[in-house]
Coordinates of C-alpha atoms and ligand atoms in Angstrom, one line a residue:
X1 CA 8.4 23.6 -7.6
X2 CA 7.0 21.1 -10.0
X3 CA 7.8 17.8 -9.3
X4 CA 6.4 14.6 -12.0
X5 CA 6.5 11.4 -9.7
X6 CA 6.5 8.0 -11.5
X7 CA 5.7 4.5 -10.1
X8 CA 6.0 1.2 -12.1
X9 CA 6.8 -1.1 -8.9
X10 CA 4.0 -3.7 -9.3
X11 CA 1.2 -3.8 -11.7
X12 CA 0.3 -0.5 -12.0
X13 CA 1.7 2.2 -14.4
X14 CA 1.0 5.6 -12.7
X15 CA 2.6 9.2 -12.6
X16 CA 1.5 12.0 -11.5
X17 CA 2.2 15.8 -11.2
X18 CA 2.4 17.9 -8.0
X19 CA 3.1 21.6 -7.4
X20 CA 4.5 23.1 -3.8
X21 CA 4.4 19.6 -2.5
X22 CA 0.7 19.8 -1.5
X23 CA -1.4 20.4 -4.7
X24 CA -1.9 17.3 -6.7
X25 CA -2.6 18.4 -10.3
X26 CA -3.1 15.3 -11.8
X27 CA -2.6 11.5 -10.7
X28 CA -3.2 8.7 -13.7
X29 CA -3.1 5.1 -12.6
X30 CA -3.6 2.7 -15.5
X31 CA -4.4 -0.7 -13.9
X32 CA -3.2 -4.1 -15.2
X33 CA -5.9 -6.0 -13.2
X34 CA -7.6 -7.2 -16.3
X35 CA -3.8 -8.9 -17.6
X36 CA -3.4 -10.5 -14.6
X37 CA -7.0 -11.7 -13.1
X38 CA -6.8 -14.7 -15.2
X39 CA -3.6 -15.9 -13.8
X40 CA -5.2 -14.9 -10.6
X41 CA -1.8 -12.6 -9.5
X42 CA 0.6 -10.4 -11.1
X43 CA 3.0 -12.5 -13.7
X44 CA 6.1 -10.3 -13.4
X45 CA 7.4 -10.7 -17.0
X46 CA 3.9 -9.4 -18.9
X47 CA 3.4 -6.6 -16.0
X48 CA 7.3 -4.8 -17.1
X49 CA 6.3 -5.1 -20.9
X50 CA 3.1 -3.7 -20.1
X51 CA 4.6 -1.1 -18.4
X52 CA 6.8 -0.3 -21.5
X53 CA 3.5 -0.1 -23.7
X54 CA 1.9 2.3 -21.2
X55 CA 4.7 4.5 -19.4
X56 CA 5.0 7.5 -22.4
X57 CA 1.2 8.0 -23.0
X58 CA 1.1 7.9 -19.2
X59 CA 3.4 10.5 -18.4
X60 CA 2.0 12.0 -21.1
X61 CA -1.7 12.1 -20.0
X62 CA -0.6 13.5 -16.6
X63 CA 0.9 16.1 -17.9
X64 CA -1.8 17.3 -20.1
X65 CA -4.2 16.9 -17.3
X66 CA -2.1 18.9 -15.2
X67 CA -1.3 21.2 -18.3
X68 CA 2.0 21.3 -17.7
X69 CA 4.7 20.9 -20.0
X70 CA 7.9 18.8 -20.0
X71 CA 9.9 21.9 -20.1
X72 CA 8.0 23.7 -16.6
X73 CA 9.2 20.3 -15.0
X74 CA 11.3 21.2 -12.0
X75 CA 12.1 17.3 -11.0
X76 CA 11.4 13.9 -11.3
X77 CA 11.0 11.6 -8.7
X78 CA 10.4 7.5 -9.1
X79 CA 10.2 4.7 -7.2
X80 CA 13.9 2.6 -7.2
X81 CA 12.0 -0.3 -5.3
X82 CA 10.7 -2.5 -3.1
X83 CA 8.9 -4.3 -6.0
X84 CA 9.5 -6.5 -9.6
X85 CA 12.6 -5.7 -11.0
X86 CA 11.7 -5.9 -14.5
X87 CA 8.3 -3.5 -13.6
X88 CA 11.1 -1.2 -11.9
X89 CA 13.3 -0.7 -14.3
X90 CA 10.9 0.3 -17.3
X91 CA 10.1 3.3 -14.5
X92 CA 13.7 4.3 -13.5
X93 CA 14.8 4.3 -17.3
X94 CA 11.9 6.4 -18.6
X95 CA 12.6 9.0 -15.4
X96 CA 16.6 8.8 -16.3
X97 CA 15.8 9.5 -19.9
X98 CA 13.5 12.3 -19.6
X99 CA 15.9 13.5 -16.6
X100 CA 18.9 13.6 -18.8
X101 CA 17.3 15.4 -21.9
X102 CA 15.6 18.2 -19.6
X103 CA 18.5 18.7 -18.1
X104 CA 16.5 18.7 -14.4
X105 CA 16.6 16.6 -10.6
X106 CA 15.9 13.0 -10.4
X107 CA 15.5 11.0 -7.6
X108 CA 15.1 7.7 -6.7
X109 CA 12.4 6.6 -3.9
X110 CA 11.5 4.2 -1.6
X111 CA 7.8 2.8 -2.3
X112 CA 7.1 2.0 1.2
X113 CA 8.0 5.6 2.3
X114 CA 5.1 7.3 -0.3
X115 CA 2.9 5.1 1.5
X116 CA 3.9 6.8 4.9
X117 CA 3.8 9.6 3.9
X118 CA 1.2 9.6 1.0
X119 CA -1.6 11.2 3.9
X120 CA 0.7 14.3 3.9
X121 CA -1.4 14.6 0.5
X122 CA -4.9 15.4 2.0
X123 CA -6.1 18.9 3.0
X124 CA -5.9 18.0 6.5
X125 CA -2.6 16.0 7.5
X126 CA -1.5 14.3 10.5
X127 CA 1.5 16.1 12.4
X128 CA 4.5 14.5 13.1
X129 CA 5.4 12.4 15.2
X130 CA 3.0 9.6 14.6
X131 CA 2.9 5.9 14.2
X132 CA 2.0 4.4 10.4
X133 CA 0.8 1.0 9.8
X134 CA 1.5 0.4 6.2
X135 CA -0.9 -2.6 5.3
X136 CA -1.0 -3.5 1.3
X137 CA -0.2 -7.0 -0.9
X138 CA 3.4 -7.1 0.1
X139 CA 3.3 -5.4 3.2
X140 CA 2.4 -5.4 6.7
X141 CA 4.4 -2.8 8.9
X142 CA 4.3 -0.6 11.6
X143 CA 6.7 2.6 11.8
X144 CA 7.3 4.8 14.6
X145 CA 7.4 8.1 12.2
X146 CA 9.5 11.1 14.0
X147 CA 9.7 13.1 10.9
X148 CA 10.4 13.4 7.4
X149 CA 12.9 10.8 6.7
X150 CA 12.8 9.2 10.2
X151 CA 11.3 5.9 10.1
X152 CA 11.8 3.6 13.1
X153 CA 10.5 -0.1 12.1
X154 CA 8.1 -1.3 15.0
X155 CA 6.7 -4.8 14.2
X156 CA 5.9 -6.5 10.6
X157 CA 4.1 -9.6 9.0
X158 CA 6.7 -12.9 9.6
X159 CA 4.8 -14.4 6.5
X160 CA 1.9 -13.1 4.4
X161 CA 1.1 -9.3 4.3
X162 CA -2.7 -8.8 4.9
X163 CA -3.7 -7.6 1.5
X164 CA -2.0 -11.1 0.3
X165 CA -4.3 -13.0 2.8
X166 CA -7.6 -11.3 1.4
X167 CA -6.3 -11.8 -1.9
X168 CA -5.8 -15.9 -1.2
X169 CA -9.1 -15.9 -0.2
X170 CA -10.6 -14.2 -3.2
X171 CA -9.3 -16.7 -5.0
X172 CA -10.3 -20.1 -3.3
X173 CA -14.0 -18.3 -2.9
X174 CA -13.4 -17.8 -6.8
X175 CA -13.5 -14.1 -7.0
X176 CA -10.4 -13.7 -8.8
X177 CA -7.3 -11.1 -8.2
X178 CA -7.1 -8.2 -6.7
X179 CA -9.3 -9.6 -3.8
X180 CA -9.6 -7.1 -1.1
X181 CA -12.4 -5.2 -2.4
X182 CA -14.4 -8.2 -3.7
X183 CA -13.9 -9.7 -0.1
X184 CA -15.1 -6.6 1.5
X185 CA -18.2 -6.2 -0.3
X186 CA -19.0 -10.2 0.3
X187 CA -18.3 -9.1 3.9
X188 CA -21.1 -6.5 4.1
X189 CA -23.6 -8.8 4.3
X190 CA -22.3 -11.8 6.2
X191 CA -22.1 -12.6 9.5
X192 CA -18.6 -11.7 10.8
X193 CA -19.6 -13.8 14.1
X194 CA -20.6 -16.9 12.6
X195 CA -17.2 -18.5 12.3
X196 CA -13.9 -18.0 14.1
X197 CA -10.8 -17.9 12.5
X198 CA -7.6 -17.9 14.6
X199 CA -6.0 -14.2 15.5
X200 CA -1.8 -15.1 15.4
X201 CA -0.6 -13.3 18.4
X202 CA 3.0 -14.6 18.2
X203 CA 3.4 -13.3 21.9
X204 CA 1.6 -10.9 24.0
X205 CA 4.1 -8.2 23.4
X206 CA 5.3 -8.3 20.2
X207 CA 3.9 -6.1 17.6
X208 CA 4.8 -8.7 14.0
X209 CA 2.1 -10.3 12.2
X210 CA 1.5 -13.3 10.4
X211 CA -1.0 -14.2 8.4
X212 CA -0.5 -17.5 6.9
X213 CA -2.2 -19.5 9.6
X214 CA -5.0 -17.9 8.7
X215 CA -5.2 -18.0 5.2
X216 CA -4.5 -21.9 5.9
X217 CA -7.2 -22.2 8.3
X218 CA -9.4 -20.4 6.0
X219 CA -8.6 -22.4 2.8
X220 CA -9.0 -25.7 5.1
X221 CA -12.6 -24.5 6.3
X222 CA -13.7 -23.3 2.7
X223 CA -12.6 -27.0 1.3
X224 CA -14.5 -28.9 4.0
X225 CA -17.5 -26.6 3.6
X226 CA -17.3 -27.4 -0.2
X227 CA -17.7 -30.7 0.5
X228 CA -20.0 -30.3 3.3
X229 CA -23.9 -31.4 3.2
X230 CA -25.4 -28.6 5.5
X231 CA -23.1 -25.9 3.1
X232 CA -26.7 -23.7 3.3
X233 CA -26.1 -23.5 7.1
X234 CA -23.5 -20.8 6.5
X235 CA -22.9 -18.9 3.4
X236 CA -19.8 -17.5 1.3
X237 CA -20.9 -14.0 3.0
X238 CA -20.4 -15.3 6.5
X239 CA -16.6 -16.5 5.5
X240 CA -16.1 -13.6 4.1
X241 CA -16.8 -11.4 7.1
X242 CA -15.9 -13.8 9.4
X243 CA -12.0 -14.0 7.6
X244 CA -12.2 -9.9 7.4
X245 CA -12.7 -9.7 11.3
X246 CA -10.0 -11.9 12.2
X247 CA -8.0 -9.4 10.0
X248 CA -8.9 -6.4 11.8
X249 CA -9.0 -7.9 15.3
X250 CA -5.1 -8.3 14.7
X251 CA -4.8 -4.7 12.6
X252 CA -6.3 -2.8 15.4
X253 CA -4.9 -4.7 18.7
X254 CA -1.3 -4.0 16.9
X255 CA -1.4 -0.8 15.7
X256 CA -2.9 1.0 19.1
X257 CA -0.4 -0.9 21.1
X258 CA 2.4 0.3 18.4
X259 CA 1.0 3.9 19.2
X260 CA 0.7 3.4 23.5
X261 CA 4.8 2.0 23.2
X262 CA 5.8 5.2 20.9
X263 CA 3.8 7.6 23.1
X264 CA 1.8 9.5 20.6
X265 CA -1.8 10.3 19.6
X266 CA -1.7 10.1 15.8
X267 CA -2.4 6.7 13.6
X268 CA -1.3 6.9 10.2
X269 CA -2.9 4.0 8.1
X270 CA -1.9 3.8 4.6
X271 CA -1.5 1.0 1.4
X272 CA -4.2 -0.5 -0.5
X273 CA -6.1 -2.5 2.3
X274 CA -6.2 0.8 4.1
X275 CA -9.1 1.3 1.4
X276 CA -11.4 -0.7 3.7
X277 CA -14.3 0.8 5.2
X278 CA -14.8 -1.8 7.5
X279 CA -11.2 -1.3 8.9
X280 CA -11.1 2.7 8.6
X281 CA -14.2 2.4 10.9
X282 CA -13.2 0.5 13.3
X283 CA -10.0 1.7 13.5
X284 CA -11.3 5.0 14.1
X285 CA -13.6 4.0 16.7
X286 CA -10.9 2.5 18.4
X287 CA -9.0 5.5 18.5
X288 CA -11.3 8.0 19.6
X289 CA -12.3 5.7 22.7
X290 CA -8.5 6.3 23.3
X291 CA -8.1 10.1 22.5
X292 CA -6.2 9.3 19.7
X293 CA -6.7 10.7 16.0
X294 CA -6.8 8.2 12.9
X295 CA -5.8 9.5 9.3
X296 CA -6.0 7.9 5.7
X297 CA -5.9 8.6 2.4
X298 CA -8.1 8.6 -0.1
X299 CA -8.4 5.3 -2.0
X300 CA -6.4 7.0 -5.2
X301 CA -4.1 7.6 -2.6
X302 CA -3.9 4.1 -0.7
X303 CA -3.4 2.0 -3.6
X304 CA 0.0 2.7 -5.4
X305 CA 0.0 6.0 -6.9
X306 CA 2.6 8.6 -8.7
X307 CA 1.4 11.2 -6.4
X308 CA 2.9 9.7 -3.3
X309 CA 6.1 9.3 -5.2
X310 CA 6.1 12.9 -6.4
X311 CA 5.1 14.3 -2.8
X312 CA 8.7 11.9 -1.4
X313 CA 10.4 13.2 -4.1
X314 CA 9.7 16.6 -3.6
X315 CA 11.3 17.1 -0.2
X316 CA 14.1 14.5 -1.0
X317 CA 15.0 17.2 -4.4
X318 CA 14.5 19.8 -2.2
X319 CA 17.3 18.3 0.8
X320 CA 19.9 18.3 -2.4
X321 CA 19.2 14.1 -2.6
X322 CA 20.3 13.2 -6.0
X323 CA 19.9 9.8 -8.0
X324 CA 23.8 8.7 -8.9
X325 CA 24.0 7.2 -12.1
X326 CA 25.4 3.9 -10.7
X327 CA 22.3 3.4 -8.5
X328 CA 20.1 0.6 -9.5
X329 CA 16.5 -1.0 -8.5
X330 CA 15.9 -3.0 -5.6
X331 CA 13.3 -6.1 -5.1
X332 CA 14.1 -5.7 -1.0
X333 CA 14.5 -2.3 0.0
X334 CA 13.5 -1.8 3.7
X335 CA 12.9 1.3 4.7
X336 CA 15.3 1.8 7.4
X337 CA 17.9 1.5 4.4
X338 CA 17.0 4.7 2.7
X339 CA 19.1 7.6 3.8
X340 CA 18.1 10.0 6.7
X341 CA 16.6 7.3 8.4
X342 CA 16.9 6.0 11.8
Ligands
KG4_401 O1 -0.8 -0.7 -2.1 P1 -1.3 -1.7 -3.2 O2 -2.1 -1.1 -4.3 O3 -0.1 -2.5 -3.8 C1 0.9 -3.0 -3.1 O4 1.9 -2.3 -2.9 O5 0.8 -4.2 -2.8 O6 -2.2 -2.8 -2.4 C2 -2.9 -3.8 -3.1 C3 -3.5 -4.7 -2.1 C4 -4.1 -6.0 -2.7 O7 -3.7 -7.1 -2.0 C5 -5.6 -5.7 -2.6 O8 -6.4 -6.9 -2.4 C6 -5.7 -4.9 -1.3 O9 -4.6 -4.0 -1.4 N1 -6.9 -4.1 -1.2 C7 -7.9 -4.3 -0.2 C8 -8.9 -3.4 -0.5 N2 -8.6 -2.7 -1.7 C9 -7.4 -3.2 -2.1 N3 -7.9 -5.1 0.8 C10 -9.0 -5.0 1.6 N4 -10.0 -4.3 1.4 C11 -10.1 -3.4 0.3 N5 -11.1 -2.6 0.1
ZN402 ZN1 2.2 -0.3 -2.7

């Protein structure tokens, strides 16, 4: 089965073709970062027309890549939300369209369940059950993952999702948007000791985060330091890490305690911060001092890709899930709202 799998929900414009559900034969992402770094975030009304400029060539380029034409389509999968509305809808209408005239499946999907499952892509995936912590710019969540479809909500951010925290930062340090890679190579060379930042615990049990009080206490320490005389004493590099380790501290201490409640072995950690060296490693450190096994995608794979949409689509088409005419796109659309979950 050949399945195209199309993702406008933010700023990129991506699709992607996959055969059998496990061989990826092309996955084009064409990036808006250069729009939106001047504005220093995504302005949602240039990202949808910019998605209605790219979407055909697109489609079109991952289908020569894959060489594969529209007519050896077996399905189409694309994401229905959470995301922009306006970014949505250039993707659902493009995937009805092309639906209608080749006469073949569509299917709407759920954005945060590609992430979940978008490891399920790499030669050696995780077995189910497992717990996923889904960390990217609008998103902070931990699943207890039974099976396909079976997504039990653990613990998520209160306020900020961690990619929106390093991206905050970027951006009072000047580094402009995305920030999460920018912060990450700052971080390689500072001292992740030198200053600490506050870890939100919210209470000793729960498994939620927040963020904001740490972006604020950041943002606080970054203005004094601007102002500061002795601002040699400890350099951008040294925020930098020091922010990033704050960030982990609470990533790690959550997601192993998410996988000691649920009982299993296997950490799933997917979304564009899950890009991080600096978190992969010490997340897998973590778990192998526990027995347990860590798996991630590759960075294509992390940040928001057609592929994982194609891969979500693929079983969904294949349990007889159908897109109904009447169904729209969704800004909000938790995951414990998308059918056969629980
Ligand atoms: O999954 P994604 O592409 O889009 C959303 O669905 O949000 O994630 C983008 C987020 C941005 O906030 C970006 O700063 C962050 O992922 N990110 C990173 C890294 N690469 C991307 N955060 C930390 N370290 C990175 N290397
Ligand atoms: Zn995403």
């Amino acid at each position: 089965m050949i399945i195209l799998g199309i993702d406008t929900s933010c700023d990129d414009t991506s699709a992607s073709v996959l055969a059998d559900g496990r061989t990826v034969l092309s996955n084009i992402i064409n990036s808006q970062i250069k729009l939106h770094h001047v504005y220093g975030g995504v302005v949602p009304e240039l990202a949808s027309r910019e998605h209605i400029r790219n979407i055909a060539p697109v489609v079109d380029e991952a289908l020569s890549k894959a060489g594969i034409g529209m007519d050896q389509l077996d399905g189409i999968a694309v994401t229905i939300g959470p995301g922009l509305i306006g970014s949505l809808l250039v993707g659902l209408y493009y995937a009805k369209g092309l639906a209608i005239v080749r006469k073949i499946p569509l299917v709407g999907v759920n954005h945060l369940e590609g992430h979940v499952l978008s490891t399920l892509l790499e030669d050696d995936p995780p077995e189910f059950p497992f717990v996923a912590l889904t960390v990217s710019g609008g998103h902070t969540s931990l699943y207890h993952v039974k099976g396909l479809g079976q997504y039990a909500p653990m613990g998520q951010t209160l306020d900020d999702a961690a990619g929106e925290a390093y991206d905050k930062v970027a951006k009072i340090l000047g580094l402009g948007y995305p920030g999460g890679a920018v912060v990450e190579a700052l971080a390689l060379t500072g001292d992740k000791d030198k200053i600490r930042f506050p870890r939100a615990q919210i209470s000793p049990d729960s498994l939620a985060f927040s963020f904001s009080g740490l972006k604020t206490a950041v943002s606080m320490y970054i203005t004094k330091w601007k102002q500061s005389e002795k601002q040699s004493e400890v350099r951008k590099e040294d925020i930098a890490a020091s922010f990033q380790e704050a960030v982990i501290d609470v990533l790690a201490q959550k997601f192993l305690k998410a996988a000691e409640n649920a009982n299993v072995n296997t950490l799933v950690l997917a979304g564009g911060v899950a890009c991080n060296k600096a978190l992969r490693q010490r997340l897998t450190q973590e778990a192998d001092a526990r027995g347990m096994k860590l798996y991630y995608p590759r960075p294509a794979y992390c940040t928001d890709n057609g592929a994982m949409i194609a891969l979500t689509g693929h079983y969904r088409i294949l349990r007889g899930e159908r897109l109904d005419h009447a169904d729209d796109v969704r800004s909000r659309y938790p995951i414990e709202e998308i059918m056969g979950s629980r």
